[in-house]
Amino acid sequence: MRFDLTDLQLFAHIVETGSITKGAGRAHIALASASARVGGMEDSLGVPLLLRGRRGVEPTAAGQTLLHHARVVLQQIAQMHDELGSYAHGLKGHIRLLCNTTAMTEFLPEALSAFMAAHPNIDIDLEERLSYDIVQAIVKGVADIGIVADMVDTSGLESFPFRLDRMVLVTARDHPLLAKPSKNAESAVKARSKIDFAQALDYDFVGLAGDSALQQYLSTQAARAGKPFRYRVRLRSFEAICRMVETGVGIAIVPETAAKRCQRSMRIQRLRLSDAWAMRRLNICVRRLDQLPSATKQLIDALRSYD
């Protein structure tokens, strides 16, 4: 049985992307060569490593075991390069970061931009996922850093506070949810500052695309409330959603940071949700901080300190 580092890195990329084609692209290897390498590993072991389906590939039990050891070996190699320091000229750090929708759109862009400007030899793979899926990826060693909401179980992982994430309802300024008609919009706004999520579900909504982690989370909360969303339109950004809300197409639930930003230029109003799930703390989670390469530790420090 002889696997080289290229084999191990390629296999990790394939599992992470769920595709031999995408994994080969990330590893900068031709598809034919990547397929041959995977076939060679399977022949060497005598067992299949990937289950191939119409929607991509996923690891078999043997593949999961190989992935675990591959991640350990690759992490140790990264640490070795780290400790060699000045002898590793030209080495580029590579960090895989998974996060939820709010972290992706509201908190990470500026922080990552500042970090990457200061560290031009470090590349970051950033992907949006549900918090539960992120925890599983960290546990399995598929990702280096996760940013998750505090309602998921992170037992066995090391966690650090990151940001507060409050969900709010945004409406047009004349929406009936705000208050009964009054002499001016300002007094109407003061008439109501909070609302129950279940009450809001009686109205038409503007939402994010269905593949958004936040949209899946909100759909789960709607199912628990026993009322499905009534969507008029789905969009890709909070700014586009708020623009549509401003025109009266529907109401929406967005992070408070996005609502405040959009309120500066749009005629919308925000209401806080009285539901406990609407206030979340985002945490950074890793398997073992002391086992991470210094580049990854530096990113964690930068994320925690950036304001």
PDB file of C-alpha atoms in Angstrom:
ATOM      1  CA  MET A   1       0.000   0.000   0.000  1.00  0.00           C
ATOM      2  CA  ARG A   2       1.704   3.211  -1.167  1.00  0.00           C
ATOM      3  CA  PHE A   3      -0.099   6.551  -1.057  1.00  0.00           C
ATOM      4  CA  ASP A   4       1.743   9.804  -1.607  1.00  0.00           C
ATOM      5  CA  LEU A   5       0.783  13.226  -0.266  1.00  0.00           C
ATOM      6  CA  THR A   6      -0.837  14.167  -3.559  1.00  0.00           C
ATOM      7  CA  ASP A   7      -3.125  11.126  -3.272  1.00  0.00           C
ATOM      8  CA  LEU A   8      -4.131  12.066   0.273  1.00  0.00           C
ATOM      9  CA  GLN A   9      -4.725  15.743  -0.543  1.00  0.00           C
ATOM     10  CA  LEU A  10      -6.701  14.826  -3.659  1.00  0.00           C
ATOM     11  CA  PHE A  11      -8.901  12.402  -1.737  1.00  0.00           C
ATOM     12  CA  ALA A  12      -9.588  15.023   0.953  1.00  0.00           C
ATOM     13  CA  HIS A  13     -10.559  17.559  -1.730  1.00  0.00           C
ATOM     14  CA  ILE A  14     -12.878  15.056  -3.430  1.00  0.00           C
ATOM     15  CA  VAL A  15     -14.724  14.255  -0.202  1.00  0.00           C
ATOM     16  CA  GLU A  16     -14.947  17.930   0.795  1.00  0.00           C
ATOM     17  CA  THR A  17     -16.456  18.951  -2.547  1.00  0.00           C
ATOM     18  CA  GLY A  18     -18.503  15.777  -3.098  1.00  0.00           C
ATOM     19  CA  SER A  19     -17.158  15.553  -6.639  1.00  0.00           C
ATOM     20  CA  ILE A  20     -14.141  13.996  -8.333  1.00  0.00           C
ATOM     21  CA  THR A  21     -14.199  16.779 -10.935  1.00  0.00           C
ATOM     22  CA  LYS A  22     -14.266  19.582  -8.339  1.00  0.00           C
ATOM     23  CA  GLY A  23     -11.730  17.789  -6.160  1.00  0.00           C
ATOM     24  CA  ALA A  24      -9.378  17.420  -9.110  1.00  0.00           C
ATOM     25  CA  GLY A  25      -9.799  21.104  -9.913  1.00  0.00           C
ATOM     26  CA  ARG A  26      -9.009  22.143  -6.354  1.00  0.00           C
ATOM     27  CA  ALA A  27      -5.915  19.900  -6.391  1.00  0.00           C
ATOM     28  CA  HIS A  28      -4.909  21.267  -9.837  1.00  0.00           C
ATOM     29  CA  ILE A  29      -4.886  17.756 -11.303  1.00  0.00           C
ATOM     30  CA  ALA A  30      -6.433  16.663 -14.607  1.00  0.00           C
ATOM     31  CA  LEU A  31      -9.696  14.749 -14.176  1.00  0.00           C
ATOM     32  CA  ALA A  32      -8.345  11.622 -15.891  1.00  0.00           C
ATOM     33  CA  SER A  33      -5.302  11.627 -13.607  1.00  0.00           C
ATOM     34  CA  ALA A  34      -7.450  12.173 -10.524  1.00  0.00           C
ATOM     35  CA  SER A  35      -9.744   9.258 -11.442  1.00  0.00           C
ATOM     36  CA  ALA A  36      -6.703   7.055 -12.033  1.00  0.00           C
ATOM     37  CA  ARG A  37      -5.253   7.996  -8.635  1.00  0.00           C
ATOM     38  CA  VAL A  38      -8.511   7.172  -6.838  1.00  0.00           C
ATOM     39  CA  GLY A  39      -8.760   3.895  -8.741  1.00  0.00           C
ATOM     40  CA  GLY A  40      -5.171   3.104  -7.790  1.00  0.00           C
ATOM     41  CA  MET A  41      -5.892   3.700  -4.118  1.00  0.00           C
ATOM     42  CA  GLU A  42      -8.958   1.476  -4.263  1.00  0.00           C
ATOM     43  CA  ASP A  43      -7.025  -1.274  -6.056  1.00  0.00           C
ATOM     44  CA  SER A  44      -4.210  -1.032  -3.518  1.00  0.00           C
ATOM     45  CA  LEU A  45      -6.616  -1.359  -0.582  1.00  0.00           C
ATOM     46  CA  GLY A  46      -8.925  -3.862  -2.239  1.00  0.00           C
ATOM     47  CA  VAL A  47     -12.040  -1.942  -1.168  1.00  0.00           C
ATOM     48  CA  PRO A  48     -14.079   0.921  -2.672  1.00  0.00           C
ATOM     49  CA  LEU A  49     -13.393   4.326  -1.128  1.00  0.00           C
ATOM     50  CA  LEU A  50     -16.177   6.311  -2.786  1.00  0.00           C
ATOM     51  CA  LEU A  51     -19.850   5.737  -3.472  1.00  0.00           C
ATOM     52  CA  ARG A  52     -20.563   7.228  -6.892  1.00  0.00           C
ATOM     53  CA  GLY A  53     -24.055   8.570  -7.569  1.00  0.00           C
ATOM     54  CA  ARG A  54     -25.913  10.986  -9.818  1.00  0.00           C
ATOM     55  CA  ARG A  55     -25.369  13.850  -7.377  1.00  0.00           C
ATOM     56  CA  GLY A  56     -21.676  13.236  -6.817  1.00  0.00           C
ATOM     57  CA  VAL A  57     -19.618  11.036  -4.545  1.00  0.00           C
ATOM     58  CA  GLU A  58     -19.439  10.332  -0.836  1.00  0.00           C
ATOM     59  CA  PRO A  59     -16.963   8.234   1.137  1.00  0.00           C
ATOM     60  CA  THR A  60     -17.595   4.627   2.089  1.00  0.00           C
ATOM     61  CA  ALA A  61     -16.736   3.458   5.623  1.00  0.00           C
ATOM     62  CA  ALA A  62     -13.221   2.733   4.385  1.00  0.00           C
ATOM     63  CA  GLY A  63     -13.144   6.140   2.710  1.00  0.00           C
ATOM     64  CA  GLN A  64     -14.094   7.848   5.989  1.00  0.00           C
ATOM     65  CA  THR A  65     -11.207   6.084   7.714  1.00  0.00           C
ATOM     66  CA  LEU A  66      -8.802   7.096   4.953  1.00  0.00           C
ATOM     67  CA  LEU A  67     -10.067  10.691   5.126  1.00  0.00           C
ATOM     68  CA  HIS A  68      -9.448  10.833   8.868  1.00  0.00           C
ATOM     69  CA  HIS A  69      -5.860   9.627   8.510  1.00  0.00           C
ATOM     70  CA  ALA A  70      -5.276  11.825   5.460  1.00  0.00           C
ATOM     71  CA  ARG A  71      -6.327  14.915   7.404  1.00  0.00           C
ATOM     72  CA  VAL A  72      -4.062  13.951  10.301  1.00  0.00           C
ATOM     73  CA  VAL A  73      -1.080  13.418   7.987  1.00  0.00           C
ATOM     74  CA  LEU A  74      -1.703  16.645   6.064  1.00  0.00           C
ATOM     75  CA  GLN A  75      -2.105  18.605   9.284  1.00  0.00           C
ATOM     76  CA  GLN A  76       1.151  17.184  10.605  1.00  0.00           C
ATOM     77  CA  ILE A  77       2.897  18.150   7.365  1.00  0.00           C
ATOM     78  CA  ALA A  78       1.524  21.680   7.721  1.00  0.00           C
ATOM     79  CA  GLN A  79       2.795  21.830  11.299  1.00  0.00           C
ATOM     80  CA  MET A  80       6.199  20.579  10.186  1.00  0.00           C
ATOM     81  CA  HIS A  81       6.422  23.346   7.582  1.00  0.00           C
ATOM     82  CA  ASP A  82       5.274  25.765  10.242  1.00  0.00           C
ATOM     83  CA  GLU A  83       8.033  24.794  12.643  1.00  0.00           C
ATOM     84  CA  LEU A  84      10.669  24.849   9.933  1.00  0.00           C
ATOM     85  CA  GLY A  85       9.692  28.474   9.414  1.00  0.00           C
ATOM     86  CA  SER A  86      12.426  30.229   7.519  1.00  0.00           C
ATOM     87  CA  TYR A  87      13.324  27.019   5.637  1.00  0.00           C
ATOM     88  CA  ALA A  88       9.906  26.898   3.982  1.00  0.00           C
ATOM     89  CA  HIS A  89      10.167  29.895   1.656  1.00  0.00           C
ATOM     90  CA  GLY A  90       7.183  30.187  -0.658  1.00  0.00           C
ATOM     91  CA  LEU A  91       4.944  27.942   1.454  1.00  0.00           C
ATOM     92  CA  LYS A  92       1.301  28.917   1.227  1.00  0.00           C
ATOM     93  CA  GLY A  93      -1.068  28.260   4.087  1.00  0.00           C
ATOM     94  CA  HIS A  94      -4.474  26.807   3.168  1.00  0.00           C
ATOM     95  CA  ILE A  95      -7.419  27.076   5.583  1.00  0.00           C
ATOM     96  CA  ARG A  96     -10.896  25.603   5.136  1.00  0.00           C
ATOM     97  CA  LEU A  97     -13.518  27.715   6.947  1.00  0.00           C
ATOM     98  CA  LEU A  98     -17.218  26.816   7.185  1.00  0.00           C
ATOM     99  CA  CYS A  99     -19.818  29.270   8.474  1.00  0.00           C
ATOM    100  CA  ASN A 100     -23.534  30.074   8.544  1.00  0.00           C
ATOM    101  CA  THR A 101     -25.244  32.693   6.375  1.00  0.00           C
ATOM    102  CA  THR A 102     -24.969  35.647   8.757  1.00  0.00           C
ATOM    103  CA  ALA A 103     -21.279  35.086   9.411  1.00  0.00           C
ATOM    104  CA  MET A 104     -20.690  34.762   5.665  1.00  0.00           C
ATOM    105  CA  THR A 105     -22.468  37.984   4.701  1.00  0.00           C
ATOM    106  CA  GLU A 106     -22.312  40.238   7.760  1.00  0.00           C
ATOM    107  CA  PHE A 107     -19.193  39.526   9.806  1.00  0.00           C
ATOM    108  CA  LEU A 108     -16.522  37.794   7.723  1.00  0.00           C
ATOM    109  CA  PRO A 109     -16.005  39.910   4.572  1.00  0.00           C
ATOM    110  CA  GLU A 110     -14.179  42.807   6.252  1.00  0.00           C
ATOM    111  CA  ALA A 111     -12.377  40.628   8.805  1.00  0.00           C
ATOM    112  CA  LEU A 112     -11.117  38.192   6.156  1.00  0.00           C
ATOM    113  CA  SER A 113     -10.184  41.006   3.812  1.00  0.00           C
ATOM    114  CA  ALA A 114      -7.976  42.597   6.470  1.00  0.00           C
ATOM    115  CA  PHE A 115      -6.410  39.259   7.413  1.00  0.00           C
ATOM    116  CA  MET A 116      -5.673  38.181   3.838  1.00  0.00           C
ATOM    117  CA  ALA A 117      -4.195  41.570   2.985  1.00  0.00           C
ATOM    118  CA  ALA A 118      -1.790  41.122   5.894  1.00  0.00           C
ATOM    119  CA  HIS A 119      -1.067  37.479   4.972  1.00  0.00           C
ATOM    120  CA  PRO A 120      -0.813  37.230   1.162  1.00  0.00           C
ATOM    121  CA  ASN A 121       0.537  33.648   1.299  1.00  0.00           C
ATOM    122  CA  ILE A 122      -2.532  32.246   3.032  1.00  0.00           C
ATOM    123  CA  ASP A 123      -5.521  31.032   0.996  1.00  0.00           C
ATOM    124  CA  ILE A 124      -8.961  30.445   2.525  1.00  0.00           C
ATOM    125  CA  ASP A 125     -11.740  28.168   1.276  1.00  0.00           C
ATOM    126  CA  LEU A 126     -14.973  29.688   2.635  1.00  0.00           C
ATOM    127  CA  GLU A 127     -18.241  27.777   2.423  1.00  0.00           C
ATOM    128  CA  GLU A 128     -21.723  28.386   3.822  1.00  0.00           C
ATOM    129  CA  ARG A 129     -23.428  25.508   5.640  1.00  0.00           C
ATOM    130  CA  LEU A 130     -25.937  24.790   8.404  1.00  0.00           C
ATOM    131  CA  SER A 131     -24.456  24.907  11.910  1.00  0.00           C
ATOM    132  CA  TYR A 132     -25.119  21.190  12.538  1.00  0.00           C
ATOM    133  CA  ASP A 133     -23.359  20.224   9.304  1.00  0.00           C
ATOM    134  CA  ILE A 134     -20.433  22.473  10.200  1.00  0.00           C
ATOM    135  CA  VAL A 135     -19.954  20.724  13.544  1.00  0.00           C
ATOM    136  CA  GLN A 136     -19.974  17.333  11.839  1.00  0.00           C
ATOM    137  CA  ALA A 137     -17.383  18.537   9.316  1.00  0.00           C
ATOM    138  CA  ILE A 138     -15.098  19.773  12.105  1.00  0.00           C
ATOM    139  CA  VAL A 139     -15.489  16.516  14.042  1.00  0.00           C
ATOM    140  CA  LYS A 140     -14.597  14.495  10.940  1.00  0.00           C
ATOM    141  CA  GLY A 141     -11.640  16.736  10.150  1.00  0.00           C
ATOM    142  CA  VAL A 142     -13.105  17.873   6.827  1.00  0.00           C
ATOM    143  CA  ALA A 143     -12.719  21.550   7.805  1.00  0.00           C
ATOM    144  CA  ASP A 144     -10.274  23.501   9.960  1.00  0.00           C
ATOM    145  CA  ILE A 145     -12.525  26.183  11.463  1.00  0.00           C
ATOM    146  CA  GLY A 146     -16.290  26.435  11.879  1.00  0.00           C
ATOM    147  CA  ILE A 147     -18.514  29.358  12.861  1.00  0.00           C
ATOM    148  CA  VAL A 148     -21.792  28.054  14.266  1.00  0.00           C
ATOM    149  CA  ALA A 149     -24.832  29.193  16.228  1.00  0.00           C
ATOM    150  CA  ASP A 150     -24.792  28.343  19.908  1.00  0.00           C
ATOM    151  CA  MET A 151     -27.860  26.088  19.809  1.00  0.00           C
ATOM    152  CA  VAL A 152     -25.891  23.207  18.271  1.00  0.00           C
ATOM    153  CA  ASP A 153     -23.977  20.730  20.417  1.00  0.00           C
ATOM    154  CA  THR A 154     -20.233  21.310  20.131  1.00  0.00           C
ATOM    155  CA  SER A 155     -19.236  18.762  22.782  1.00  0.00           C
ATOM    156  CA  GLY A 156     -15.730  17.462  22.130  1.00  0.00           C
ATOM    157  CA  LEU A 157     -14.718  20.605  20.254  1.00  0.00           C
ATOM    158  CA  GLU A 158     -13.034  23.772  21.462  1.00  0.00           C
ATOM    159  CA  SER A 159     -15.252  26.847  21.093  1.00  0.00           C
ATOM    160  CA  PHE A 160     -14.674  30.607  21.328  1.00  0.00           C
ATOM    161  CA  PRO A 161     -17.212  33.472  21.269  1.00  0.00           C
ATOM    162  CA  PHE A 162     -17.401  35.323  17.960  1.00  0.00           C
ATOM    163  CA  ARG A 163     -20.446  37.596  17.519  1.00  0.00           C
ATOM    164  CA  LEU A 164     -24.089  38.067  18.504  1.00  0.00           C
ATOM    165  CA  ASP A 165     -26.569  37.355  15.705  1.00  0.00           C
ATOM    166  CA  ARG A 166     -30.097  38.739  16.188  1.00  0.00           C
ATOM    167  CA  MET A 167     -32.808  38.015  13.627  1.00  0.00           C
ATOM    168  CA  VAL A 168     -35.368  40.784  13.046  1.00  0.00           C
ATOM    169  CA  LEU A 169     -38.453  41.260  10.926  1.00  0.00           C
ATOM    170  CA  VAL A 170     -38.352  44.037   8.315  1.00  0.00           C
ATOM    171  CA  THR A 171     -41.439  45.600   6.771  1.00  0.00           C
ATOM    172  CA  ALA A 172     -42.407  48.562   4.635  1.00  0.00           C
ATOM    173  CA  ARG A 173     -43.158  51.608   6.777  1.00  0.00           C
ATOM    174  CA  ASP A 174     -46.865  51.411   6.065  1.00  0.00           C
ATOM    175  CA  HIS A 175     -47.255  47.669   6.672  1.00  0.00           C
ATOM    176  CA  PRO A 176     -50.262  46.744   8.846  1.00  0.00           C
ATOM    177  CA  LEU A 177     -48.044  44.756  11.231  1.00  0.00           C
ATOM    178  CA  LEU A 178     -46.481  47.942  12.564  1.00  0.00           C
ATOM    179  CA  ALA A 179     -49.541  49.539  14.119  1.00  0.00           C
ATOM    180  CA  LYS A 180     -52.906  51.029  13.349  1.00  0.00           C
ATOM    181  CA  PRO A 181     -52.812  54.129  11.134  1.00  0.00           C
ATOM    182  CA  SER A 182     -51.730  57.261  12.970  1.00  0.00           C
ATOM    183  CA  LYS A 183     -50.870  60.859  12.195  1.00  0.00           C
ATOM    184  CA  ASN A 184     -47.238  60.172  11.371  1.00  0.00           C
ATOM    185  CA  ALA A 185     -45.053  57.180  10.660  1.00  0.00           C
ATOM    186  CA  GLU A 186     -42.807  57.816  13.658  1.00  0.00           C
ATOM    187  CA  SER A 187     -45.582  57.402  16.217  1.00  0.00           C
ATOM    188  CA  ALA A 188     -46.789  54.293  14.418  1.00  0.00           C
ATOM    189  CA  VAL A 189     -43.306  52.798  14.677  1.00  0.00           C
ATOM    190  CA  LYS A 190     -43.242  53.374  18.439  1.00  0.00           C
ATOM    191  CA  ALA A 191     -46.541  51.567  18.830  1.00  0.00           C
ATOM    192  CA  ARG A 192     -44.856  48.218  18.262  1.00  0.00           C
ATOM    193  CA  SER A 193     -41.236  47.145  18.628  1.00  0.00           C
ATOM    194  CA  LYS A 194     -41.597  43.350  18.874  1.00  0.00           C
ATOM    195  CA  ILE A 195     -43.645  40.637  17.240  1.00  0.00           C
ATOM    196  CA  ASP A 196     -44.127  36.874  17.520  1.00  0.00           C
ATOM    197  CA  PHE A 197     -42.783  34.878  14.592  1.00  0.00           C
ATOM    198  CA  ALA A 198     -46.033  32.879  14.327  1.00  0.00           C
ATOM    199  CA  GLN A 199     -48.028  36.085  13.894  1.00  0.00           C
ATOM    200  CA  ALA A 200     -45.758  37.270  11.099  1.00  0.00           C
ATOM    201  CA  LEU A 201     -46.260  34.000   9.221  1.00  0.00           C
ATOM    202  CA  ASP A 202     -49.806  35.089   8.341  1.00  0.00           C
ATOM    203  CA  TYR A 203     -48.323  37.530   5.805  1.00  0.00           C
ATOM    204  CA  ASP A 204     -46.479  37.233   2.500  1.00  0.00           C
ATOM    205  CA  PHE A 205     -42.682  36.957   2.730  1.00  0.00           C
ATOM    206  CA  VAL A 206     -39.617  37.821   0.714  1.00  0.00           C
ATOM    207  CA  GLY A 207     -36.857  35.306   1.404  1.00  0.00           C
ATOM    208  CA  LEU A 208     -33.433  34.000   0.536  1.00  0.00           C
ATOM    209  CA  ALA A 209     -32.893  31.285  -2.047  1.00  0.00           C
ATOM    210  CA  GLY A 210     -33.733  27.821  -0.763  1.00  0.00           C
ATOM    211  CA  ASP A 211     -30.112  26.629  -0.645  1.00  0.00           C
ATOM    212  CA  SER A 212     -29.203  29.293   1.929  1.00  0.00           C
ATOM    213  CA  ALA A 213     -28.304  27.921   5.376  1.00  0.00           C
ATOM    214  CA  LEU A 214     -30.282  30.726   7.045  1.00  0.00           C
ATOM    215  CA  GLN A 215     -33.333  30.038   4.900  1.00  0.00           C
ATOM    216  CA  GLN A 216     -33.250  26.368   5.854  1.00  0.00           C
ATOM    217  CA  TYR A 217     -32.979  27.369   9.517  1.00  0.00           C
ATOM    218  CA  LEU A 218     -35.972  29.723   9.255  1.00  0.00           C
ATOM    219  CA  SER A 219     -38.004  27.080   7.443  1.00  0.00           C
ATOM    220  CA  THR A 220     -37.366  24.733  10.362  1.00  0.00           C
ATOM    221  CA  GLN A 221     -38.677  27.358  12.790  1.00  0.00           C
ATOM    222  CA  ALA A 222     -41.769  27.891  10.622  1.00  0.00           C
ATOM    223  CA  ALA A 223     -42.434  24.138  10.609  1.00  0.00           C
ATOM    224  CA  ARG A 224     -42.211  24.118  14.401  1.00  0.00           C
ATOM    225  CA  ALA A 225     -44.693  26.986  14.536  1.00  0.00           C
ATOM    226  CA  GLY A 226     -47.057  24.955  12.345  1.00  0.00           C
ATOM    227  CA  LYS A 227     -47.304  27.622   9.628  1.00  0.00           C
ATOM    228  CA  PRO A 228     -45.406  27.399   6.331  1.00  0.00           C
ATOM    229  CA  PHE A 229     -43.872  30.487   4.737  1.00  0.00           C
ATOM    230  CA  ARG A 230     -45.840  32.190   1.950  1.00  0.00           C
ATOM    231  CA  TYR A 231     -43.103  33.407  -0.375  1.00  0.00           C
ATOM    232  CA  ARG A 232     -43.729  35.948  -3.111  1.00  0.00           C
ATOM    233  CA  VAL A 233     -40.110  36.015  -4.269  1.00  0.00           C
ATOM    234  CA  ARG A 234     -36.680  34.695  -3.237  1.00  0.00           C
ATOM    235  CA  LEU A 235     -33.439  36.588  -3.714  1.00  0.00           C
ATOM    236  CA  ARG A 236     -29.695  36.187  -3.139  1.00  0.00           C
ATOM    237  CA  SER A 237     -28.798  39.114  -0.870  1.00  0.00           C
ATOM    238  CA  PHE A 238     -30.196  40.914   2.161  1.00  0.00           C
ATOM    239  CA  GLU A 239     -29.989  44.243   0.315  1.00  0.00           C
ATOM    240  CA  ALA A 240     -32.148  42.919  -2.534  1.00  0.00           C
ATOM    241  CA  ILE A 241     -34.610  41.461  -0.026  1.00  0.00           C
ATOM    242  CA  CYS A 242     -34.932  44.767   1.818  1.00  0.00           C
ATOM    243  CA  ARG A 243     -35.434  46.641  -1.470  1.00  0.00           C
ATOM    244  CA  MET A 244     -38.319  44.315  -2.290  1.00  0.00           C
ATOM    245  CA  VAL A 245     -39.744  44.738   1.227  1.00  0.00           C
ATOM    246  CA  GLU A 246     -39.573  48.523   0.781  1.00  0.00           C
ATOM    247  CA  THR A 247     -41.862  48.273  -2.257  1.00  0.00           C
ATOM    248  CA  GLY A 248     -44.474  46.358  -0.259  1.00  0.00           C
ATOM    249  CA  VAL A 249     -44.078  42.946  -1.911  1.00  0.00           C
ATOM    250  CA  GLY A 250     -43.764  41.219   1.453  1.00  0.00           C
ATOM    251  CA  ILE A 251     -41.987  41.150   4.804  1.00  0.00           C
ATOM    252  CA  ALA A 252     -38.704  39.397   5.602  1.00  0.00           C
ATOM    253  CA  ILE A 253     -36.485  38.106   8.370  1.00  0.00           C
ATOM    254  CA  VAL A 254     -32.863  39.227   8.157  1.00  0.00           C
ATOM    255  CA  PRO A 255     -29.929  39.748  10.541  1.00  0.00           C
ATOM    256  CA  GLU A 256     -30.254  42.959  12.536  1.00  0.00           C
ATOM    257  CA  THR A 257     -26.906  44.168  11.202  1.00  0.00           C
ATOM    258  CA  ALA A 258     -28.241  43.947   7.639  1.00  0.00           C
ATOM    259  CA  ALA A 259     -31.543  45.603   8.597  1.00  0.00           C
ATOM    260  CA  LYS A 260     -29.751  48.558  10.225  1.00  0.00           C
ATOM    261  CA  ARG A 261     -27.495  48.990   7.212  1.00  0.00           C
ATOM    262  CA  CYS A 262     -30.398  48.931   4.760  1.00  0.00           C
ATOM    263  CA  GLN A 263     -32.493  51.252   6.913  1.00  0.00           C
ATOM    264  CA  ARG A 264     -30.033  54.063   6.237  1.00  0.00           C
ATOM    265  CA  SER A 265     -31.069  54.221   2.591  1.00  0.00           C
ATOM    266  CA  MET A 266     -34.444  52.464   2.447  1.00  0.00           C
ATOM    267  CA  ARG A 267     -37.898  53.209   3.800  1.00  0.00           C
ATOM    268  CA  ILE A 268     -38.214  50.072   5.883  1.00  0.00           C
ATOM    269  CA  GLN A 269     -38.869  49.378   9.535  1.00  0.00           C
ATOM    270  CA  ARG A 270     -37.487  46.588  11.708  1.00  0.00           C
ATOM    271  CA  LEU A 271     -39.238  44.722  14.490  1.00  0.00           C
ATOM    272  CA  ARG A 272     -37.508  42.431  16.931  1.00  0.00           C
ATOM    273  CA  LEU A 273     -38.815  38.889  17.175  1.00  0.00           C
ATOM    274  CA  SER A 274     -39.915  37.841  20.655  1.00  0.00           C
ATOM    275  CA  ASP A 275     -38.954  34.196  19.984  1.00  0.00           C
ATOM    276  CA  ALA A 276     -35.898  32.927  21.894  1.00  0.00           C
ATOM    277  CA  TRP A 277     -34.324  31.390  18.756  1.00  0.00           C
ATOM    278  CA  ALA A 278     -34.085  34.838  17.138  1.00  0.00           C
ATOM    279  CA  MET A 279     -31.126  35.774  19.345  1.00  0.00           C
ATOM    280  CA  ARG A 280     -28.109  33.568  18.668  1.00  0.00           C
ATOM    281  CA  ARG A 281     -24.485  33.694  19.677  1.00  0.00           C
ATOM    282  CA  LEU A 282     -22.049  32.693  16.981  1.00  0.00           C
ATOM    283  CA  ASN A 283     -19.047  30.691  18.136  1.00  0.00           C
ATOM    284  CA  ILE A 284     -15.797  29.691  16.476  1.00  0.00           C
ATOM    285  CA  CYS A 285     -15.148  25.965  16.877  1.00  0.00           C
ATOM    286  CA  VAL A 286     -12.139  23.735  16.145  1.00  0.00           C
ATOM    287  CA  ARG A 287     -11.084  20.213  17.052  1.00  0.00           C
ATOM    288  CA  ARG A 288      -7.904  21.081  18.963  1.00  0.00           C
ATOM    289  CA  LEU A 289      -6.481  24.582  18.925  1.00  0.00           C
ATOM    290  CA  ASP A 290      -3.013  23.438  19.995  1.00  0.00           C
ATOM    291  CA  GLN A 291      -2.808  21.059  17.015  1.00  0.00           C
ATOM    292  CA  LEU A 292      -3.585  23.667  14.372  1.00  0.00           C
ATOM    293  CA  PRO A 293      -0.922  25.229  12.130  1.00  0.00           C
ATOM    294  CA  SER A 294       0.099  28.727  13.150  1.00  0.00           C
ATOM    295  CA  ALA A 295      -1.612  30.267  10.102  1.00  0.00           C
ATOM    296  CA  THR A 296      -4.945  28.830  11.265  1.00  0.00           C
ATOM    297  CA  LYS A 297      -4.342  30.015  14.822  1.00  0.00           C
ATOM    298  CA  GLN A 298      -3.538  33.481  13.506  1.00  0.00           C
ATOM    299  CA  LEU A 299      -6.816  33.563  11.587  1.00  0.00           C
ATOM    300  CA  ILE A 300      -8.763  32.570  14.693  1.00  0.00           C
ATOM    301  CA  ASP A 301      -7.052  35.307  16.701  1.00  0.00           C
ATOM    302  CA  ALA A 302      -7.816  37.826  13.944  1.00  0.00           C
ATOM    303  CA  LEU A 303     -11.508  36.843  13.807  1.00  0.00           C
ATOM    304  CA  ARG A 304     -11.899  37.042  17.574  1.00  0.00           C
ATOM    305  CA  SER A 305     -10.223  40.442  17.856  1.00  0.00           C
ATOM    306  CA  TYR A 306     -11.641  42.124  14.728  1.00  0.00           C
ATOM    307  CA  ASP A 307     -14.349  44.678  15.511  1.00  0.00           C
TER     308      ASP A 307
END
